[in-house]
Amino acid sequence: MSENLNDPGHGDSVASWTAVSIIMVAFTIGTFAFWFNIAPIVWASAVLAIAGVPVGILLKRAGYGVGGEKSKKKH
């Protein structure tokens, strides 16, 4: 099988895994809070989900993104 040299890495990095994990936890908490009608937790989980994006961006800039200097796997 030939190797694709244009493979972007599909987000296989600490930065992307951290961002996606934060967002998934936030949506899980928000779903349960919505189900049990706890509005402040729903809104807090929405803020947490939005905060997951800048966390991923900051980690990427810190070198933990795909091909970053602190990334163990070089693509």
GROMACS .gro file of C-alpha atoms in nm:
model
   75
    1MET     CA    1   0.000   0.000   0.000
    2SER     CA    2   0.140   0.338  -0.091
    3GLU     CA    3   0.200   0.607   0.168
    4ASN     CA    4   0.012   0.935   0.138
    5LEU     CA    5   0.266   1.216   0.174
    6ASN     CA    6  -0.007   1.480   0.205
    7ASP     CA    7  -0.161   1.326   0.518
    8PRO     CA    8  -0.238   1.610   0.762
    9GLY     CA    9  -0.227   1.374   1.061
   10HIS     CA   10  -0.602   1.374   1.123
   11GLY     CA   11  -0.559   1.558   1.451
   12ASP     CA   12  -0.341   1.291   1.610
   13SER     CA   13  -0.185   1.528   1.864
   14VAL     CA   14  -0.203   1.629   2.227
   15ALA     CA   15  -0.364   1.960   2.129
   16SER     CA   16  -0.648   1.807   1.933
   17TRP     CA   17  -0.713   1.523   2.177
   18THR     CA   18  -0.728   1.769   2.467
   19ALA     CA   19  -0.963   2.007   2.285
   20VAL     CA   20  -1.197   1.729   2.172
   21SER     CA   21  -1.197   1.569   2.518
   22ILE     CA   22  -1.292   1.899   2.684
   23ILE     CA   23  -1.572   1.956   2.432
   24MET     CA   24  -1.707   1.600   2.468
   25VAL     CA   25  -1.708   1.619   2.849
   26ALA     CA   26  -1.885   1.955   2.830
   27PHE     CA   27  -2.155   1.817   2.600
   28THR     CA   28  -2.200   1.511   2.822
   29ILE     CA   29  -2.241   1.724   3.134
   30GLY     CA   30  -2.469   1.963   2.947
   31THR     CA   31  -2.688   1.680   2.824
   32PHE     CA   32  -2.741   1.544   3.175
   33ALA     CA   33  -2.799   1.892   3.314
   34PHE     CA   34  -3.054   1.963   3.040
   35TRP     CA   35  -3.224   1.630   3.110
   36PHE     CA   36  -3.251   1.713   3.483
   37ASN     CA   37  -3.344   2.077   3.412
   38ILE     CA   38  -3.042   2.241   3.579
   39ALA     CA   39  -3.004   2.555   3.367
   40PRO     CA   40  -2.688   2.701   3.530
   41ILE     CA   41  -2.498   2.377   3.461
   42VAL     CA   42  -2.624   2.373   3.102
   43TRP     CA   43  -2.485   2.724   3.050
   44ALA     CA   44  -2.160   2.640   3.230
   45SER     CA   45  -2.113   2.337   3.007
   46ALA     CA   46  -2.174   2.554   2.700
   47VAL     CA   47  -1.899   2.789   2.817
   48LEU     CA   48  -1.671   2.490   2.880
   49ALA     CA   49  -1.738   2.355   2.530
   50ILE     CA   50  -1.653   2.692   2.377
   51ALA     CA   51  -1.339   2.710   2.593
   52GLY     CA   52  -1.217   2.382   2.446
   53VAL     CA   53  -1.140   2.549   2.113
   54PRO     CA   54  -0.891   2.809   2.243
   55VAL     CA   55  -0.729   2.542   2.462
   56GLY     CA   56  -0.654   2.340   2.149
   57ILE     CA   57  -0.525   2.647   1.966
   58LEU     CA   58  -0.300   2.747   2.257
   59LEU     CA   59  -0.159   2.394   2.287
   60LYS     CA   60  -0.092   2.390   1.912
   61ARG     CA   61   0.095   2.720   1.939
   62ALA     CA   62   0.289   2.578   2.235
   63GLY     CA   63   0.418   2.301   2.009
   64TYR     CA   64   0.180   2.017   2.093
   65GLY     CA   65  -0.002   2.017   1.759
   66VAL     CA   66   0.054   1.790   1.459
   67GLY     CA   67   0.422   1.818   1.367
   68GLY     CA   68   0.496   2.048   1.661
   69GLU     CA   69   0.838   2.054   1.825
   70LYS     CA   70   0.698   1.894   2.143
   71SER     CA   71   0.490   1.637   1.958
   72LYS     CA   72   0.624   1.283   1.987
   73LYS     CA   73   0.488   1.173   1.650
   74LYS     CA   74   0.621   1.362   1.350
   75HIS     CA   75   0.396   1.358   1.043
   0.00000   0.00000   0.00000
